[in-house]
Tab-separated table of C-alpha atoms in Angstrom:
chain	number	residue	atom	x	y	z
A	2	MET	CA	-3.430	-12.489	-11.310
A	3	PHE	CA	-3.189	-9.451	-9.013
A	4	ARG	CA	-5.606	-8.763	-6.201
A	5	ILE	CA	-6.009	-6.184	-3.452
A	6	LEU	CA	-6.881	-7.479	0.005
A	7	GLN	CA	-8.162	-5.201	2.725
A	8	ALA	CA	-9.831	-5.848	6.086
A	9	PRO	CA	-12.314	-7.170	6.869
A	10	TYR	CA	-10.756	-10.140	5.123
A	11	ARG	CA	-13.002	-12.866	3.784
A	12	PRO	CA	-12.698	-16.486	4.960
A	13	ALA	CA	-11.592	-17.288	1.410
A	14	ASP	CA	-8.574	-14.976	1.922
A	15	ALA	CA	-7.224	-16.985	4.868
A	16	ASP	CA	-5.113	-19.378	2.785
A	17	LEU	CA	-3.698	-16.556	0.690
A	18	LEU	CA	-2.745	-14.543	3.782
A	19	ASP	CA	-1.118	-17.654	5.259
A	20	GLN	CA	0.920	-18.087	2.060
A	21	MET	CA	1.957	-14.433	2.267
A	22	TYR	CA	3.168	-14.661	5.874
A	23	ARG	CA	5.107	-17.834	5.043
A	24	LEU	CA	6.713	-16.213	2.004
A	25	ARG	CA	7.748	-13.221	4.099
A	26	LYS	CA	9.386	-15.540	6.621
A	27	ARG	CA	11.344	-17.348	3.914
A	28	VAL	CA	12.455	-14.136	2.208
A	29	PHE	CA	13.178	-11.747	5.070
A	30	ILE	CA	14.295	-14.132	7.811
A	31	ASP	CA	15.647	-17.229	6.058
A	32	GLN	CA	17.176	-15.597	2.979
A	33	LEU	CA	18.002	-12.024	4.043
A	34	GLY	CA	18.745	-12.801	7.679
A	35	TRP	CA	16.644	-10.002	9.142
A	36	SER	CA	16.366	-10.140	12.927
A	37	LEU	CA	12.594	-10.119	13.279
A	38	GLN	CA	11.261	-11.263	16.624
A	39	HIS	CA	7.614	-11.611	15.609
A	40	CYS	CA	7.869	-14.980	13.858
A	41	SER	CA	6.133	-18.176	14.924
A	42	ALA	CA	4.921	-21.355	13.242
A	43	GLY	CA	6.788	-20.375	10.087
A	44	LEU	CA	4.880	-17.107	9.717
A	45	GLU	CA	6.324	-13.569	9.657
A	46	ARG	CA	3.806	-10.994	10.734
A	47	ASP	CA	3.939	-7.980	13.009
A	48	ARG	CA	1.541	-5.626	14.763
A	49	TYR	CA	1.000	-3.594	11.591
A	50	ASP	CA	-0.659	-6.607	9.989
A	51	GLY	CA	-3.395	-6.172	12.586
A	52	MET	CA	-3.959	-2.523	11.677
A	53	ASP	CA	-6.165	-2.901	8.609
A	54	ALA	CA	-3.200	-3.120	6.253
A	55	VAL	CA	-3.819	-3.227	2.513
A	56	TYR	CA	-2.064	-6.038	0.640
A	57	ILE	CA	-1.345	-6.499	-3.023
A	58	VAL	CA	-0.993	-10.186	-3.811
A	59	TRP	CA	0.147	-11.819	-7.035
A	60	THR	CA	-0.998	-15.382	-7.623
A	61	ASP	CA	-0.681	-17.962	-10.357
A	62	GLU	CA	-4.054	-18.162	-12.079
A	63	ARG	CA	-3.951	-21.939	-12.563
A	64	THR	CA	-2.791	-23.082	-9.112
A	65	GLY	CA	-3.551	-20.172	-6.805
A	66	THR	CA	0.074	-20.230	-5.620
A	67	LEU	CA	1.336	-16.929	-4.249
A	68	LEU	CA	4.056	-15.394	-6.446
A	69	GLY	CA	4.570	-12.091	-4.639
A	70	SER	CA	3.095	-9.609	-2.206
A	71	THR	CA	3.476	-6.203	-0.594
A	72	ARG	CA	1.902	-4.318	2.289
A	73	LEU	CA	0.600	-0.752	2.057
A	74	MET	CA	-0.135	1.473	5.050
A	75	PRO	CA	-1.370	5.095	5.133
A	76	THR	CA	1.226	7.439	6.625
A	77	THR	CA	-1.572	9.217	8.482
A	78	GLY	CA	-1.603	6.257	10.885
A	79	PRO	CA	1.029	4.058	12.565
A	80	THR	CA	3.838	2.990	10.213
A	81	LEU	CA	7.226	1.342	10.440
A	82	LEU	CA	8.616	4.525	8.928
A	83	TYR	CA	7.765	6.662	11.947
A	84	ASP	CA	7.666	4.036	14.690
A	85	VAL	CA	10.891	2.174	13.878
A	86	PHE	CA	12.914	3.866	11.137
A	87	SER	CA	12.518	7.540	12.049
A	88	LYS	CA	16.308	7.960	12.142
A	89	THR	CA	16.480	7.281	8.403
A	90	PHE	CA	15.004	10.622	7.343
A	91	PRO	CA	15.559	14.255	8.424
A	92	ASP	CA	13.599	15.554	11.403
A	93	ALA	CA	12.227	18.357	9.243
A	94	ALA	CA	10.731	15.955	6.698
A	95	CYS	CA	6.972	15.551	7.014
A	96	LEU	CA	5.993	12.353	5.241
A	97	ALA	CA	2.530	11.948	6.744
A	98	ALA	CA	-0.226	12.900	4.287
A	99	PRO	CA	-3.297	11.222	2.775
A	100	GLY	CA	-1.578	10.911	-0.612
A	101	ILE	CA	1.598	9.342	0.799
A	102	TRP	CA	1.531	5.640	1.698
A	103	GLU	CA	4.194	3.337	3.066
A	104	ALA	CA	5.140	0.132	1.213
A	105	THR	CA	6.795	-2.632	3.228
A	106	ARG	CA	7.534	-6.355	2.985
A	107	THR	CA	7.583	-6.319	-0.822
A	108	CYS	CA	8.811	-9.715	-1.993
A	109	VAL	CA	8.515	-12.343	-4.703
A	110	ASP	CA	8.806	-16.128	-4.555
A	111	CYS	CA	11.615	-16.745	-7.046
A	112	GLU	CA	11.244	-20.534	-6.848
A	113	ALA	CA	7.514	-20.449	-7.541
A	114	ILE	CA	7.996	-17.997	-10.403
A	115	ALA	CA	10.734	-20.152	-11.943
A	116	ALA	CA	8.457	-23.195	-11.772
A	117	LEU	CA	5.146	-21.619	-12.771
A	118	ARG	CA	6.167	-18.559	-14.799
A	119	PRO	CA	9.572	-19.376	-16.345
A	120	ASP	CA	8.984	-16.603	-18.879
A	121	ILE	CA	9.544	-13.999	-16.137
A	122	ALA	CA	13.054	-13.243	-14.869
A	123	ALA	CA	13.452	-12.670	-11.121
A	124	SER	CA	14.366	-8.998	-11.623
A	125	ASP	CA	11.327	-8.474	-13.840
A	126	ALA	CA	9.133	-10.201	-11.257
A	127	PHE	CA	10.134	-7.671	-8.613
A	128	ALA	CA	9.600	-4.820	-11.072
A	129	THR	CA	6.147	-6.233	-11.818
A	130	MET	CA	5.285	-6.036	-8.116
A	131	CYS	CA	6.427	-2.400	-8.185
A	132	LEU	CA	4.172	-1.754	-11.170
A	133	ALA	CA	1.251	-3.246	-9.248
A	134	ILE	CA	1.931	-0.793	-6.409
A	135	ILE	CA	1.931	2.076	-8.900
A	136	GLU	CA	-1.350	0.935	-10.467
A	137	CYS	CA	-3.025	0.523	-7.090
A	138	GLY	CA	-1.738	3.849	-5.830
A	139	ARG	CA	-2.741	5.890	-8.864
A	140	ALA	CA	-6.211	4.331	-8.876
A	141	HIS	CA	-6.818	5.326	-5.268
A	142	GLY	CA	-5.491	8.855	-4.869
A	143	ILE	CA	-1.937	7.985	-3.799
A	144	HIS	CA	0.775	10.075	-5.453
A	145	THR	CA	3.840	9.075	-3.433
A	146	ILE	CA	5.162	5.845	-1.926
A	147	VAL	CA	7.712	5.957	0.867
A	148	SER	CA	9.776	2.933	1.785
A	149	ASN	CA	12.837	1.843	3.750
A	150	TYR	CA	15.349	-0.418	2.052
A	151	GLU	CA	18.943	-1.620	2.111
A	152	PRO	CA	21.416	0.316	-0.097
A	153	HIS	CA	21.730	-2.279	-2.874
A	154	MET	CA	17.995	-2.051	-3.589
A	155	LYS	CA	18.438	1.434	-5.014
A	156	ARG	CA	19.983	-0.085	-8.158
A	157	VAL	CA	17.123	-2.585	-8.407
A	158	TYR	CA	14.508	0.172	-8.218
A	159	ARG	CA	16.259	2.318	-10.807
A	160	ARG	CA	16.648	-0.616	-13.222
A	161	ALA	CA	12.898	-1.144	-12.926
A	162	GLY	CA	12.315	2.433	-14.131
A	163	LEU	CA	11.252	3.911	-10.791
A	164	GLN	CA	11.941	7.528	-9.839
A	165	LEU	CA	13.534	7.425	-6.402
A	166	ASP	CA	14.595	10.302	-4.160
A	167	GLU	CA	16.692	8.972	-1.284
A	168	ILE	CA	16.261	11.444	1.579
A	169	GLY	CA	18.335	9.750	4.267
A	170	ARG	CA	19.858	6.616	5.757
A	171	SER	CA	21.021	5.395	9.129
A	172	ASP	CA	23.098	2.663	10.729
A	173	GLY	CA	22.109	0.848	13.884
A	174	TYR	CA	19.312	-1.355	12.571
A	175	GLY	CA	21.293	-4.380	11.451
A	176	ARG	CA	24.165	-5.557	9.296
A	177	LEU	CA	23.582	-2.900	6.610
A	178	PRO	CA	22.408	0.715	6.716
A	179	VAL	CA	18.707	1.354	6.179
A	180	CYS	CA	17.745	4.006	3.625
A	181	CYS	CA	14.569	6.032	3.267
A	182	GLY	CA	13.291	6.733	-0.231
A	183	ILE	CA	10.392	8.626	-1.733
A	184	PHE	CA	8.916	7.137	-4.905
A	185	ASP	CA	6.930	9.221	-7.361
A	186	ILE	CA	4.123	7.168	-8.925
A	187	SER	CA	3.038	9.635	-11.590
A	188	PRO	CA	1.848	8.641	-15.087
A	189	PRO	CA	5.342	9.094	-16.642
A	190	VAL	CA	6.835	6.723	-14.073
A	191	GLU	CA	4.131	4.137	-14.716
A	192	ALA	CA	4.768	4.439	-18.449
A	193	ALA	CA	8.516	3.961	-17.954
A	194	VAL	CA	8.073	0.814	-15.859
A	195	ARG	CA	5.535	-0.598	-18.321
A	196	ALA	CA	7.918	0.042	-21.217
A	197	LYS	CA	10.792	-1.745	-19.469
A	198	LEU	CA	8.579	-4.741	-18.719
A	199	GLY	CA	6.707	-4.731	-22.025
A	200	LEU	CA	3.352	-4.799	-20.197
A	201	PRO	CA	0.968	-2.305	-21.844
A	202	ALA	CA	-2.188	-3.708	-20.224
A	203	PRO	CA	-3.173	-3.172	-16.563
A	204	LEU	CA	-2.108	-5.915	-14.158
A	205	PHE	CA	-5.505	-5.945	-12.440
A	206	ALA	CA	-8.794	-4.121	-12.499
A	207	PRO	CA	-8.689	-1.800	-9.444
A	208	ILE	CA	-11.448	-2.132	-6.883
A	209	ALA	CA	-13.634	0.828	-5.949
A	210	PRO	CA	-11.543	3.772	-4.664
A	211	GLU	CA	-13.314	3.969	-1.318
A	212	ARG	CA	-12.030	0.495	-0.449
A	213	VAL	CA	-8.441	1.728	-0.232
A	214	ALA	CA	-8.588	5.497	0.249
A	215	ALA	CA	-7.785	6.775	3.748
């Protein structure tokens, strides 16, 4: 089951948000070795999580266990893209617009998926999260997603059927270079990802547009 969470969060969302922060810690710090200083009590969260971020969460319908998540932020406000990774794209590039949103911290819990959804391969699980971003974006007036990623992820995105325009990259952030990519989320792209996954039906029923639109 896919859901969209946006502030003000309900008390019932507290456990789900806690699961999301714990998953991010396991994926980005424990598994990928990112040097993130804002981690405590097994939770990975930063100042952008306190800025009315929009989250897409994927849960198992029977147990409520979190299977994956991502964070969306409007580029018209503070973003990691401009505040931290500005060296990854040309100075002349203007990526701040109401229809362009930043996606960060996209991850899936491979162990939970293997245990609860063994019919879904890990690569397809990540592609399914990407499809959820496309659905959410297209339902709420977003036409472009911008994201920073490590070089090997470009192959993962392309295998999922995404249309990616890499506009720059830079060293100096960690062990690997960090790239900046622009993702078109037009109807043809959505159709291509759906075809690769064999998922003709929507992943979730989008909430009212005014809940997500900037």
